[in-house]
Amino acid sequence: MNFIIKSGQLEKLVSGCIILPFFSNLKLSPSSISINKLTNNRIKKVLKETRFSGKPGDTIYLQEDVNESCKGILLIGLGDFNSLSRGTYQKAIGSAFDNLKKLGITEITMVSNDFDNPNFETEWVIQTISRVFIEKSYIYSHTKNISTKDYSLTRVHIIGESDSKTQIREATIRGKAIGEGSNLARHLGNLPPNICTPTFLANKAKILNRQKNISVKVLARKEMETLGMGSLLSVANGSYEPPQFIIIKYSGGRKSQKPVVLVGKGITFDTGGISLKPSGGMDEMKYDMCGAGSVIGTMHAIAKMRLPINVVALVPASENMPGGGATRPSDVVTSMSGKTIEILNTDAEGRLVLCDALTYAKRFKPTAVVDVATLTGACVVALGNVATGLFSNNEELASQLELAGNESWDRVWRMPTWSDYHEQLESNFADMANIGGRGAGSVTAACFLEKFANFPWAHLDIAGTAWISGKNKGATGRPVPLLCQFLMSKSGW
Ligand code: BES
Ligand code: MN
Ligand code: ZN
Protein backbone atom coordinates (compact mmCIF):
# COMPACT_ATOMS: atom_id res chain seq x y z
CA MET A 1 0.00 0.00 0.00
CA ASN A 2 1.46 3.29 -1.12
CA PHE A 3 0.50 6.63 0.37
CA ILE A 4 0.97 9.54 -1.99
CA ILE A 5 0.70 12.93 -0.35
CA LYS A 6 -0.14 15.95 -2.43
CA SER A 7 -1.35 19.47 -2.04
CA GLY A 8 -3.08 21.79 -4.44
CA GLN A 9 -6.37 21.95 -6.22
CA LEU A 10 -8.61 19.01 -5.49
CA GLU A 11 -10.18 19.04 -8.94
CA LYS A 12 -6.82 18.38 -10.57
CA LEU A 13 -5.49 15.91 -8.06
CA VAL A 14 -8.21 13.33 -7.55
CA SER A 15 -7.55 9.91 -9.01
CA GLY A 16 -9.05 6.47 -8.66
CA CYS A 17 -12.10 6.82 -6.47
CA ILE A 18 -12.67 9.78 -4.20
CA ILE A 19 -13.76 9.01 -0.67
CA LEU A 20 -15.99 11.67 0.85
CA PRO A 21 -17.22 11.85 4.45
CA PHE A 22 -20.91 12.47 4.94
CA PHE A 23 -22.64 13.60 8.11
CA SER A 24 -26.35 13.03 8.49
CA ASN A 25 -27.01 16.49 9.90
CA LEU A 26 -24.69 18.69 7.88
CA LYS A 27 -24.40 20.26 4.53
CA LEU A 28 -21.76 18.75 2.27
CA SER A 29 -18.13 18.85 3.33
CA PRO A 30 -15.90 21.37 1.49
CA SER A 31 -14.44 18.72 -0.79
CA SER A 32 -17.88 17.23 -1.45
CA ILE A 33 -19.03 20.66 -2.62
CA SER A 34 -16.15 20.85 -5.09
CA ILE A 35 -16.79 17.35 -6.38
CA ASN A 36 -20.50 18.07 -6.60
CA LYS A 37 -19.77 21.09 -8.76
CA LEU A 38 -17.44 19.10 -10.98
CA THR A 39 -20.12 16.50 -11.58
CA ASN A 40 -23.10 18.71 -12.35
CA ASN A 41 -24.73 18.26 -8.97
CA ARG A 42 -24.49 14.47 -9.09
CA ILE A 43 -23.99 14.14 -5.35
CA LYS A 44 -26.90 16.37 -4.42
CA LYS A 45 -29.15 14.61 -6.90
CA VAL A 46 -28.29 11.18 -5.59
CA LEU A 47 -28.80 12.26 -2.01
CA LYS A 48 -32.24 13.50 -2.96
CA GLU A 49 -33.19 10.40 -4.95
CA THR A 50 -31.91 7.73 -2.58
CA ARG A 51 -32.54 7.16 1.07
CA PHE A 52 -28.86 7.47 1.95
CA SER A 53 -29.02 9.05 5.36
CA GLY A 54 -25.35 8.96 6.31
CA LYS A 55 -25.76 6.51 9.16
CA PRO A 56 -22.36 5.46 10.53
CA GLY A 57 -20.85 2.78 8.36
CA ASP A 58 -23.38 3.17 5.52
CA THR A 59 -21.82 3.90 2.18
CA ILE A 60 -22.99 4.77 -1.28
CA TYR A 61 -20.95 4.42 -4.44
CA LEU A 62 -21.48 6.60 -7.49
CA GLN A 63 -19.89 5.69 -10.76
CA GLU A 64 -18.98 9.03 -12.26
CA ASP A 65 -16.21 10.51 -14.38
CA VAL A 66 -15.01 13.20 -12.02
CA ASN A 67 -12.00 13.82 -14.24
CA GLU A 68 -9.79 11.75 -16.53
CA SER A 69 -8.27 9.70 -13.75
CA CYS A 70 -11.09 9.67 -11.20
CA LYS A 71 -14.00 7.44 -12.09
CA GLY A 72 -16.00 7.10 -8.91
CA ILE A 73 -17.20 8.61 -5.66
CA LEU A 74 -17.66 6.75 -2.39
CA LEU A 75 -19.64 8.58 0.27
CA ILE A 76 -19.14 7.22 3.74
CA GLY A 77 -21.70 7.89 6.43
CA LEU A 78 -20.39 9.17 9.74
CA GLY A 79 -23.71 9.86 11.46
CA ASP A 80 -24.29 12.98 13.52
CA PHE A 81 -21.38 15.42 13.35
CA ASN A 82 -21.67 16.37 17.01
CA SER A 83 -21.65 12.87 18.37
CA LEU A 84 -18.89 11.45 16.18
CA SER A 85 -16.61 9.19 18.24
CA ARG A 86 -13.19 7.89 17.34
CA GLY A 87 -14.69 4.42 17.27
CA THR A 88 -17.39 5.41 14.80
CA TYR A 89 -14.80 6.98 12.55
CA GLN A 90 -12.60 3.88 12.65
CA LYS A 91 -15.52 1.61 11.84
CA ALA A 92 -16.59 3.81 8.95
CA ILE A 93 -13.09 3.70 7.47
CA GLY A 94 -13.22 -0.07 7.83
CA SER A 95 -16.50 -0.28 5.99
CA ALA A 96 -15.13 1.98 3.25
CA PHE A 97 -12.36 -0.58 2.78
CA ASP A 98 -14.88 -3.45 2.63
CA ASN A 99 -16.76 -1.61 -0.11
CA LEU A 100 -13.64 -0.85 -2.12
CA LYS A 101 -12.70 -4.50 -1.92
CA LYS A 102 -16.14 -5.57 -3.12
CA LEU A 103 -15.93 -3.11 -6.00
CA GLY A 104 -12.35 -4.09 -6.81
CA ILE A 105 -11.12 -0.49 -6.55
CA THR A 106 -7.39 -0.34 -5.92
CA GLU A 107 -6.67 3.38 -6.08
CA ILE A 108 -8.36 6.06 -3.99
CA THR A 109 -8.11 9.69 -2.99
CA MET A 110 -8.88 11.12 0.44
CA VAL A 111 -8.87 14.68 1.68
CA SER A 112 -7.03 15.14 4.96
CA ASN A 113 -8.94 17.98 6.54
CA ASP A 114 -12.42 17.61 5.19
CA PHE A 115 -14.25 18.17 8.44
CA ASP A 116 -13.52 20.59 11.17
CA ASN A 117 -13.86 18.79 14.49
CA PRO A 118 -11.38 19.62 17.25
CA ASN A 119 -11.34 16.00 18.45
CA PHE A 120 -10.16 14.80 15.08
CA GLU A 121 -6.79 16.34 14.40
CA THR A 122 -5.46 15.72 10.91
CA GLU A 123 -2.63 13.57 12.23
CA TRP A 124 -4.97 11.32 14.17
CA VAL A 125 -7.28 10.98 11.16
CA ILE A 126 -4.45 10.05 8.80
CA GLN A 127 -2.84 7.68 11.27
CA THR A 128 -6.17 5.97 11.75
CA ILE A 129 -6.88 5.66 8.04
CA SER A 130 -3.51 4.13 7.38
CA ARG A 131 -3.74 1.79 10.38
CA VAL A 132 -7.23 0.57 9.52
CA PHE A 133 -6.41 -0.02 5.86
CA ILE A 134 -3.36 -2.09 6.80
CA GLU A 135 -5.34 -4.08 9.36
CA LYS A 136 -8.14 -4.65 6.90
CA SER A 137 -5.67 -6.01 4.34
CA TYR A 138 -4.70 -8.89 6.62
CA ILE A 139 -5.86 -12.34 5.57
CA TYR A 140 -4.91 -15.54 7.33
CA SER A 141 -3.52 -17.94 4.74
CA HIS A 142 -0.61 -19.72 6.36
CA THR A 143 -2.28 -23.14 6.57
CA LYS A 144 -4.89 -22.68 3.82
CA ASN A 145 -4.64 -23.19 0.10
CA ILE A 146 -5.99 -19.80 -0.85
CA SER A 147 -4.62 -16.94 -2.83
CA THR A 148 -4.17 -13.73 -0.88
CA LYS A 149 -3.35 -11.76 -3.98
CA ASP A 150 -6.96 -11.37 -5.08
CA TYR A 151 -7.31 -7.83 -3.87
CA SER A 152 -5.06 -5.13 -2.60
CA LEU A 153 -5.56 -1.44 -2.13
CA THR A 154 -2.39 -0.28 -3.79
CA ARG A 155 -2.52 3.50 -3.95
CA VAL A 156 -3.95 5.95 -1.45
CA HIS A 157 -3.63 9.61 -2.45
CA ILE A 158 -3.98 12.04 0.41
CA ILE A 159 -4.59 15.67 -0.34
CA GLY A 160 -3.60 18.11 2.38
CA GLU A 161 -2.36 21.62 2.91
CA SER A 162 1.19 22.09 1.67
CA ASP A 163 2.52 23.04 5.12
CA SER A 164 1.19 19.86 6.71
CA LYS A 165 2.62 17.43 4.19
CA THR A 166 5.43 16.27 6.49
CA GLN A 167 3.03 15.68 9.35
CA ILE A 168 0.74 13.72 7.08
CA ARG A 169 3.62 11.63 5.82
CA GLU A 170 4.67 10.84 9.38
CA ALA A 171 1.13 9.98 10.38
CA THR A 172 0.89 7.45 7.53
CA ILE A 173 4.16 5.88 8.66
CA ARG A 174 2.93 5.57 12.24
CA GLY A 175 -0.42 4.16 11.22
CA LYS A 176 1.26 1.69 8.93
CA ALA A 177 3.65 0.60 11.69
CA ILE A 178 0.83 0.09 14.17
CA GLY A 179 -1.25 -1.79 11.60
CA GLU A 180 1.68 -4.07 10.79
CA GLY A 181 2.37 -4.66 14.47
CA SER A 182 -1.24 -5.52 15.04
CA ASN A 183 -1.25 -7.88 12.04
CA LEU A 184 1.88 -9.60 13.34
CA ALA A 185 0.13 -10.15 16.67
CA ARG A 186 -2.92 -11.54 14.85
CA HIS A 187 -0.80 -13.82 12.70
CA LEU A 188 0.97 -15.30 15.73
CA GLY A 189 -2.35 -15.70 17.53
CA ASN A 190 -4.03 -17.41 14.60
CA LEU A 191 -1.26 -19.91 13.89
CA PRO A 192 -2.07 -23.38 15.23
CA PRO A 193 -0.23 -24.42 18.38
CA ASN A 194 1.61 -27.26 16.62
CA ILE A 195 3.35 -24.55 14.59
CA CYS A 196 3.38 -21.65 17.04
CA THR A 197 5.32 -23.29 19.87
CA PRO A 198 7.50 -21.48 22.44
CA THR A 199 10.51 -22.16 20.19
CA PHE A 200 8.66 -20.74 17.19
CA LEU A 201 7.83 -17.57 19.14
CA ALA A 202 11.49 -17.25 20.11
CA ASN A 203 12.55 -17.58 16.47
CA LYS A 204 9.96 -15.00 15.39
CA ALA A 205 11.30 -12.62 18.01
CA LYS A 206 14.84 -13.19 16.77
CA ILE A 207 13.80 -12.00 13.32
CA LEU A 208 13.11 -8.59 14.87
CA ASN A 209 16.89 -8.42 15.34
CA ARG A 210 17.12 -7.26 11.75
CA GLN A 211 15.50 -3.98 12.69
CA LYS A 212 17.51 -1.03 13.85
CA ASN A 213 18.00 -0.64 17.63
CA ILE A 214 16.60 -4.07 18.46
CA SER A 215 18.46 -6.90 20.14
CA VAL A 216 16.97 -10.24 21.12
CA LYS A 217 18.11 -12.80 23.65
CA VAL A 218 16.44 -16.09 24.51
CA LEU A 219 16.97 -18.04 27.74
CA ALA A 220 16.61 -21.83 27.62
CA ARG A 221 15.39 -24.09 30.42
CA LYS A 222 18.90 -24.45 31.95
CA GLU A 223 19.30 -20.70 32.34
CA MET A 224 15.83 -20.38 33.81
CA GLU A 225 16.76 -23.06 36.33
CA THR A 226 19.90 -21.15 37.25
CA LEU A 227 17.83 -17.99 37.76
CA GLY A 228 15.45 -19.91 39.99
CA MET A 229 12.33 -19.46 37.88
CA GLY A 230 10.60 -22.32 39.68
CA SER A 231 7.13 -20.98 39.09
CA LEU A 232 7.51 -20.60 35.33
CA LEU A 233 9.21 -23.98 35.02
CA SER A 234 6.43 -25.72 36.97
CA VAL A 235 4.07 -24.81 34.12
CA ALA A 236 6.41 -26.24 31.48
CA ASN A 237 6.91 -29.53 33.34
CA GLY A 238 4.03 -31.36 31.70
CA SER A 239 5.10 -30.60 28.16
CA TYR A 240 7.57 -31.99 25.62
CA GLU A 241 8.01 -28.56 24.08
CA PRO A 242 10.81 -26.71 25.88
CA PRO A 243 9.92 -23.35 27.46
CA GLN A 244 11.63 -20.18 26.24
CA PHE A 245 12.19 -16.88 27.98
CA ILE A 246 12.39 -14.20 25.32
CA ILE A 247 14.00 -10.80 25.92
CA ILE A 248 13.63 -8.13 23.24
CA LYS A 249 15.37 -4.81 23.79
CA TYR A 250 14.58 -1.71 21.80
CA SER A 251 16.93 1.23 22.39
CA GLY A 252 15.52 4.24 20.60
CA GLY A 253 16.00 6.61 23.54
CA ARG A 254 19.01 8.05 25.34
CA LYS A 255 21.33 5.52 26.96
CA SER A 256 20.62 6.82 30.46
CA GLN A 257 16.85 6.69 30.02
CA LYS A 258 15.15 3.96 32.05
CA PRO A 259 13.02 1.64 29.99
CA VAL A 260 9.38 0.71 29.98
CA VAL A 261 9.12 -3.07 30.33
CA LEU A 262 6.32 -4.97 28.60
CA VAL A 263 5.60 -8.54 29.66
CA GLY A 264 3.46 -10.81 27.47
CA LYS A 265 1.92 -14.12 28.54
CA GLY A 266 3.14 -16.70 26.03
CA ILE A 267 1.21 -19.89 26.72
CA THR A 268 1.14 -21.36 23.22
CA PHE A 269 -1.55 -23.82 24.27
CA ASP A 270 -3.45 -24.04 27.54
CA THR A 271 -5.04 -27.42 28.21
CA GLY A 272 -5.36 -26.50 31.85
CA GLY A 273 -2.74 -29.10 32.79
CA ILE A 274 -3.87 -31.69 35.36
CA SER A 275 -6.81 -29.37 36.14
CA LEU A 276 -7.84 -30.18 32.57
CA LYS A 277 -10.22 -27.85 30.75
CA PRO A 278 -13.46 -29.19 29.23
CA SER A 279 -12.97 -30.15 25.59
CA GLY A 280 -15.65 -27.88 24.08
CA GLY A 281 -13.97 -24.78 22.72
CA MET A 282 -10.54 -25.81 23.94
CA ASP A 283 -9.18 -25.01 20.49
CA GLU A 284 -9.40 -21.33 21.42
CA MET A 285 -6.66 -21.84 23.97
CA LYS A 286 -4.16 -21.52 21.13
CA TYR A 287 -4.80 -17.80 21.65
CA ASP A 288 -3.32 -17.98 25.12
CA MET A 289 -0.12 -16.44 23.74
CA CYS A 290 -1.83 -13.27 22.51
CA GLY A 291 -0.15 -11.25 25.26
CA ALA A 292 3.18 -12.39 23.84
CA GLY A 293 1.98 -11.71 20.29
CA SER A 294 0.94 -8.20 21.20
CA VAL A 295 4.22 -7.23 22.84
CA ILE A 296 6.17 -8.69 19.89
CA GLY A 297 3.88 -6.78 17.51
CA THR A 298 4.37 -3.60 19.51
CA MET A 299 8.17 -3.95 19.40
CA HIS A 300 7.94 -4.35 15.63
CA ALA A 301 5.79 -1.22 15.38
CA ILE A 302 7.89 1.08 17.58
CA ALA A 303 11.07 0.01 15.82
CA LYS A 304 9.43 0.74 12.45
CA MET A 305 8.41 4.21 13.54
CA ARG A 306 11.77 4.78 15.28
CA LEU A 307 10.20 5.88 18.52
CA PRO A 308 12.66 7.78 20.75
CA ILE A 309 12.22 5.59 23.83
CA ASN A 310 13.76 2.52 25.49
CA VAL A 311 11.51 -0.51 25.80
CA VAL A 312 12.20 -4.07 26.91
CA ALA A 313 9.74 -6.85 26.10
CA LEU A 314 9.76 -10.06 28.11
CA VAL A 315 7.93 -13.17 26.98
CA PRO A 316 7.75 -16.19 29.25
CA ALA A 317 6.72 -18.84 26.72
CA SER A 318 5.52 -22.34 27.52
CA GLU A 319 2.77 -24.84 26.90
CA ASN A 320 0.45 -25.92 29.69
CA MET A 321 0.08 -29.68 29.18
CA PRO A 322 -0.88 -32.61 31.43
CA GLY A 323 2.19 -34.82 30.78
CA GLY A 324 3.74 -37.22 33.27
CA GLY A 325 5.98 -34.53 34.70
CA ALA A 326 3.11 -32.08 35.11
CA THR A 327 2.55 -30.12 38.27
CA ARG A 328 -0.12 -31.54 40.61
CA PRO A 329 -2.75 -29.49 42.41
CA SER A 330 -1.26 -29.03 45.92
CA ASP A 331 2.34 -28.87 44.68
CA VAL A 332 4.30 -26.01 46.23
CA VAL A 333 6.86 -24.23 44.05
CA THR A 334 9.40 -21.50 44.74
CA SER A 335 9.30 -18.50 42.44
CA MET A 336 12.35 -16.50 41.37
CA SER A 337 11.47 -13.89 44.00
CA GLY A 338 11.86 -16.52 46.72
CA LYS A 339 8.14 -16.47 47.51
CA THR A 340 6.52 -19.90 47.62
CA ILE A 341 3.27 -20.70 45.81
CA GLU A 342 0.78 -23.46 46.49
CA ILE A 343 -0.63 -24.51 43.15
CA LEU A 344 -4.26 -25.36 43.81
CA ASN A 345 -5.31 -25.25 40.19
CA THR A 346 -2.88 -25.91 37.36
CA ASP A 347 -5.18 -24.02 35.00
CA ALA A 348 -4.22 -20.77 36.71
CA GLU A 349 -0.86 -21.00 34.92
CA GLY A 350 -0.64 -17.53 33.36
CA ARG A 351 0.13 -15.84 36.67
CA LEU A 352 2.75 -18.52 37.36
CA VAL A 353 4.78 -17.67 34.27
CA LEU A 354 4.19 -13.94 34.60
CA CYS A 355 5.33 -13.63 38.22
CA ASP A 356 8.84 -14.83 37.39
CA ALA A 357 8.96 -12.47 34.42
CA LEU A 358 7.95 -9.59 36.71
CA THR A 359 10.77 -10.50 39.07
CA TYR A 360 13.16 -10.63 36.12
CA ALA A 361 11.93 -7.18 35.01
CA LYS A 362 13.44 -5.58 38.11
CA ARG A 363 16.98 -5.79 36.72
CA PHE A 364 16.13 -3.23 34.04
CA LYS A 365 15.23 -0.60 36.69
CA PRO A 366 12.03 0.11 34.76
CA THR A 367 10.05 3.36 34.93
CA ALA A 368 6.96 1.24 34.40
CA VAL A 369 6.09 -2.39 33.77
CA VAL A 370 2.98 -3.35 31.83
CA ASP A 371 2.03 -7.00 31.57
CA VAL A 372 -0.42 -8.21 28.95
CA ALA A 373 -2.21 -11.52 29.34
CA THR A 374 -5.22 -13.59 28.37
CA LEU A 375 -5.42 -14.25 32.07
CA THR A 376 -8.96 -15.04 33.17
CA GLY A 377 -12.32 -16.19 31.87
CA ALA A 378 -13.74 -14.01 34.63
CA CYS A 379 -12.54 -10.90 32.83
CA VAL A 380 -14.58 -11.94 29.79
CA VAL A 381 -17.62 -12.26 32.05
CA ALA A 382 -16.98 -8.82 33.56
CA LEU A 383 -16.15 -6.77 30.46
CA GLY A 384 -17.02 -8.91 27.43
CA ASN A 385 -15.04 -8.20 24.29
CA VAL A 386 -15.24 -4.42 24.46
CA ALA A 387 -12.85 -3.28 27.18
CA THR A 388 -9.56 -4.76 28.31
CA GLY A 389 -9.32 -5.09 32.10
CA LEU A 390 -6.83 -2.64 33.60
CA PHE A 391 -5.28 -3.18 37.03
CA SER A 392 -2.53 -1.01 38.46
CA ASN A 393 -0.66 0.00 41.61
CA ASN A 394 0.06 3.44 40.16
CA GLU A 395 -2.49 6.17 39.42
CA GLU A 396 -0.39 8.00 36.86
CA LEU A 397 0.39 4.89 34.87
CA ALA A 398 -3.24 3.80 34.99
CA SER A 399 -4.48 7.10 33.63
CA GLN A 400 -1.82 7.13 30.90
CA LEU A 401 -3.11 3.75 29.75
CA GLU A 402 -6.74 4.89 29.94
CA LEU A 403 -5.89 7.90 27.82
CA ALA A 404 -3.96 5.84 25.27
CA GLY A 405 -6.92 3.45 25.10
CA ASN A 406 -9.34 6.26 24.30
CA GLU A 407 -6.99 7.77 21.72
CA SER A 408 -6.51 4.53 19.84
CA TRP A 409 -10.05 3.31 20.56
CA ASP A 410 -8.50 0.20 22.02
CA ARG A 411 -10.10 0.84 25.36
CA VAL A 412 -9.48 -0.32 28.91
CA TRP A 413 -11.56 -0.25 32.08
CA ARG A 414 -9.98 0.06 35.49
CA MET A 415 -10.60 -2.62 38.13
CA PRO A 416 -9.45 -2.70 41.78
CA THR A 417 -6.65 -4.64 43.50
CA TRP A 418 -7.61 -3.77 47.10
CA SER A 419 -6.00 -5.58 50.02
CA ASP A 420 -9.39 -7.09 50.86
CA TYR A 421 -9.06 -9.12 47.67
CA HIS A 422 -5.48 -10.09 48.44
CA GLU A 423 -6.80 -12.02 51.46
CA GLN A 424 -8.44 -14.50 49.09
CA LEU A 425 -4.98 -15.72 48.06
CA GLU A 426 -3.86 -16.85 51.52
CA SER A 427 -2.56 -20.41 51.80
CA ASN A 428 -1.93 -22.78 54.73
CA PHE A 429 1.10 -24.28 53.06
CA ALA A 430 2.86 -21.53 51.11
CA ASP A 431 3.28 -17.75 50.98
CA MET A 432 0.28 -17.64 48.69
CA ALA A 433 -2.10 -19.80 46.70
CA ASN A 434 -2.35 -19.47 42.94
CA ILE A 435 -6.16 -19.10 42.96
CA GLY A 436 -8.45 -16.92 45.01
CA GLY A 437 -11.69 -18.82 45.23
CA ARG A 438 -15.03 -18.07 43.69
CA GLY A 439 -15.57 -14.36 43.45
CA ALA A 440 -13.69 -11.69 41.51
CA GLY A 441 -11.54 -14.08 39.48
CA SER A 442 -9.89 -11.43 37.33
CA VAL A 443 -9.18 -9.28 40.39
CA THR A 444 -7.52 -12.00 42.47
CA ALA A 445 -5.43 -12.98 39.43
CA ALA A 446 -4.23 -9.37 39.25
CA CYS A 447 -3.63 -9.31 43.02
CA PHE A 448 -1.41 -12.37 42.65
CA LEU A 449 0.72 -10.49 40.09
CA GLU A 450 0.75 -7.33 42.19
CA LYS A 451 2.62 -9.21 44.93
CA PHE A 452 5.60 -9.43 42.56
CA ALA A 453 5.49 -5.83 41.36
CA ASN A 454 7.62 -3.46 43.37
CA PHE A 455 7.68 -0.78 40.69
CA PRO A 456 4.96 1.17 38.88
CA TRP A 457 3.00 -1.65 37.36
CA ALA A 458 -0.11 -2.24 35.31
CA HIS A 459 -1.76 -5.44 34.17
CA LEU A 460 -3.95 -5.72 31.08
CA ASP A 461 -6.29 -8.71 31.04
CA ILE A 462 -7.04 -9.21 27.34
CA ALA A 463 -8.92 -12.52 27.62
CA GLY A 464 -12.02 -10.88 26.14
CA THR A 465 -10.40 -8.53 23.64
CA ALA A 466 -7.52 -10.45 22.04
CA TRP A 467 -9.72 -12.58 19.79
CA ILE A 468 -13.25 -13.05 18.59
CA SER A 469 -15.12 -16.34 18.64
CA GLY A 470 -17.79 -17.62 16.26
CA LYS A 471 -17.90 -17.53 12.50
CA ASN A 472 -15.24 -14.85 12.14
CA LYS A 473 -13.01 -16.50 14.69
CA GLY A 474 -9.58 -14.91 14.87
CA ALA A 475 -7.09 -12.82 16.78
CA THR A 476 -7.81 -9.08 16.87
CA GLY A 477 -4.32 -7.66 17.36
CA ARG A 478 -5.45 -5.88 20.51
CA PRO A 479 -3.91 -4.28 22.51
CA VAL A 480 -1.15 -3.36 20.02
CA PRO A 481 -2.79 0.00 19.15
CA LEU A 482 -3.16 0.81 22.85
CA LEU A 483 0.44 -0.12 23.70
CA CYS A 484 1.81 1.82 20.73
CA GLN A 485 -0.21 4.90 21.64
CA PHE A 486 0.90 4.60 25.26
CA LEU A 487 4.57 4.42 24.25
CA MET A 488 4.17 7.21 21.71
CA SER A 489 2.75 9.49 24.41
CA LYS A 490 5.47 8.42 26.85
CA SER A 491 8.13 9.33 24.32
CA GLY A 492 6.65 12.77 23.87
CA TRP A 493 5.07 12.21 20.46
N1 BES B 1 -6.04 -18.81 29.59
C1 BES B 1 -6.99 -18.94 30.62
C2 BES B 1 -7.95 -17.75 30.68
C3 BES B 1 -9.01 -17.68 29.63
C4 BES B 1 -10.15 -18.46 29.73
C5 BES B 1 -8.91 -16.81 28.59
C6 BES B 1 -11.14 -18.36 28.79
C7 BES B 1 -9.91 -16.71 27.66
C8 BES B 1 -11.02 -17.48 27.75
C9 BES B 1 -6.30 -19.03 31.97
O1 BES B 1 -5.08 -19.67 31.97
C10 BES B 1 -7.21 -19.80 32.86
O2 BES B 1 -7.41 -20.95 32.59
N2 BES B 1 -7.75 -19.17 33.88
C11 BES B 1 -8.64 -19.79 34.77
C12 BES B 1 -8.30 -19.37 36.17
C13 BES B 1 -8.99 -20.14 37.23
C14 BES B 1 -8.50 -21.56 37.24
C15 BES B 1 -8.76 -19.49 38.57
C16 BES B 1 -10.05 -19.36 34.40
O3 BES B 1 -10.25 -18.21 34.00
O4 BES B 1 -10.95 -20.20 34.45
MN1 MN C 1 -5.29 -21.77 32.19
ZN1 ZN D 1 -4.06 -19.65 30.24
mmCIF file of C-alpha atoms and ligand atoms in Angstrom, residues 265 270 277 285 288 345 347-351 374-378 380 435 463 467, ligand 1:
data_model
loop_
_atom_site.group_PDB
_atom_site.id
_atom_site.type_symbol
_atom_site.label_atom_id
_atom_site.label_comp_id
_atom_site.label_asym_id
_atom_site.label_seq_id
_atom_site.Cartn_x
_atom_site.Cartn_y
_atom_site.Cartn_z
ATOM 1 C CA LYS A 265 1.923 -14.118 28.540
ATOM 2 C CA ASP A 270 -3.445 -24.041 27.542
ATOM 3 C CA LYS A 277 -10.215 -27.854 30.750
ATOM 4 C CA MET A 285 -6.658 -21.845 23.974
ATOM 5 C CA ASP A 288 -3.321 -17.977 25.121
ATOM 6 C CA ASN A 345 -5.311 -25.245 40.188
ATOM 7 C CA ASP A 347 -5.181 -24.019 34.995
ATOM 8 C CA ALA A 348 -4.222 -20.768 36.713
ATOM 9 C CA GLU A 349 -0.863 -20.997 34.916
ATOM 10 C CA GLY A 350 -0.639 -17.533 33.358
ATOM 11 C CA ARG A 351 0.131 -15.839 36.667
ATOM 12 C CA THR A 374 -5.222 -13.586 28.370
ATOM 13 C CA LEU A 375 -5.419 -14.246 32.065
ATOM 14 C CA THR A 376 -8.963 -15.036 33.173
ATOM 15 C CA GLY A 377 -12.318 -16.186 31.871
ATOM 16 C CA ALA A 378 -13.736 -14.013 34.634
ATOM 17 C CA VAL A 380 -14.580 -11.940 29.789
ATOM 18 C CA ILE A 435 -6.158 -19.103 42.959
ATOM 19 C CA ALA A 463 -8.918 -12.524 27.623
ATOM 20 C CA TRP A 467 -9.719 -12.582 19.794
HETATM 21 N N1 BES B 1 -6.040 -18.811 29.587
HETATM 22 C C1 BES B 1 -6.990 -18.939 30.620
HETATM 23 C C2 BES B 1 -7.951 -17.746 30.681
HETATM 24 C C3 BES B 1 -9.012 -17.679 29.633
HETATM 25 C C4 BES B 1 -10.151 -18.456 29.735
HETATM 26 C C5 BES B 1 -8.907 -16.807 28.592
HETATM 27 C C6 BES B 1 -11.135 -18.361 28.791
HETATM 28 C C7 BES B 1 -9.906 -16.709 27.658
HETATM 29 C C8 BES B 1 -11.018 -17.477 27.752
HETATM 30 C C9 BES B 1 -6.301 -19.028 31.965
HETATM 31 O O1 BES B 1 -5.081 -19.672 31.972
HETATM 32 C C10 BES B 1 -7.210 -19.804 32.859
HETATM 33 O O2 BES B 1 -7.410 -20.946 32.592
HETATM 34 N N2 BES B 1 -7.746 -19.171 33.881
HETATM 35 C C11 BES B 1 -8.643 -19.792 34.773
HETATM 36 C C12 BES B 1 -8.297 -19.367 36.174
HETATM 37 C C13 BES B 1 -8.995 -20.137 37.229
HETATM 38 C C14 BES B 1 -8.502 -21.564 37.239
HETATM 39 C C15 BES B 1 -8.756 -19.490 38.573
HETATM 40 C C16 BES B 1 -10.054 -19.359 34.396
HETATM 41 O O3 BES B 1 -10.249 -18.208 34.004
HETATM 42 O O4 BES B 1 -10.948 -20.199 34.451
#
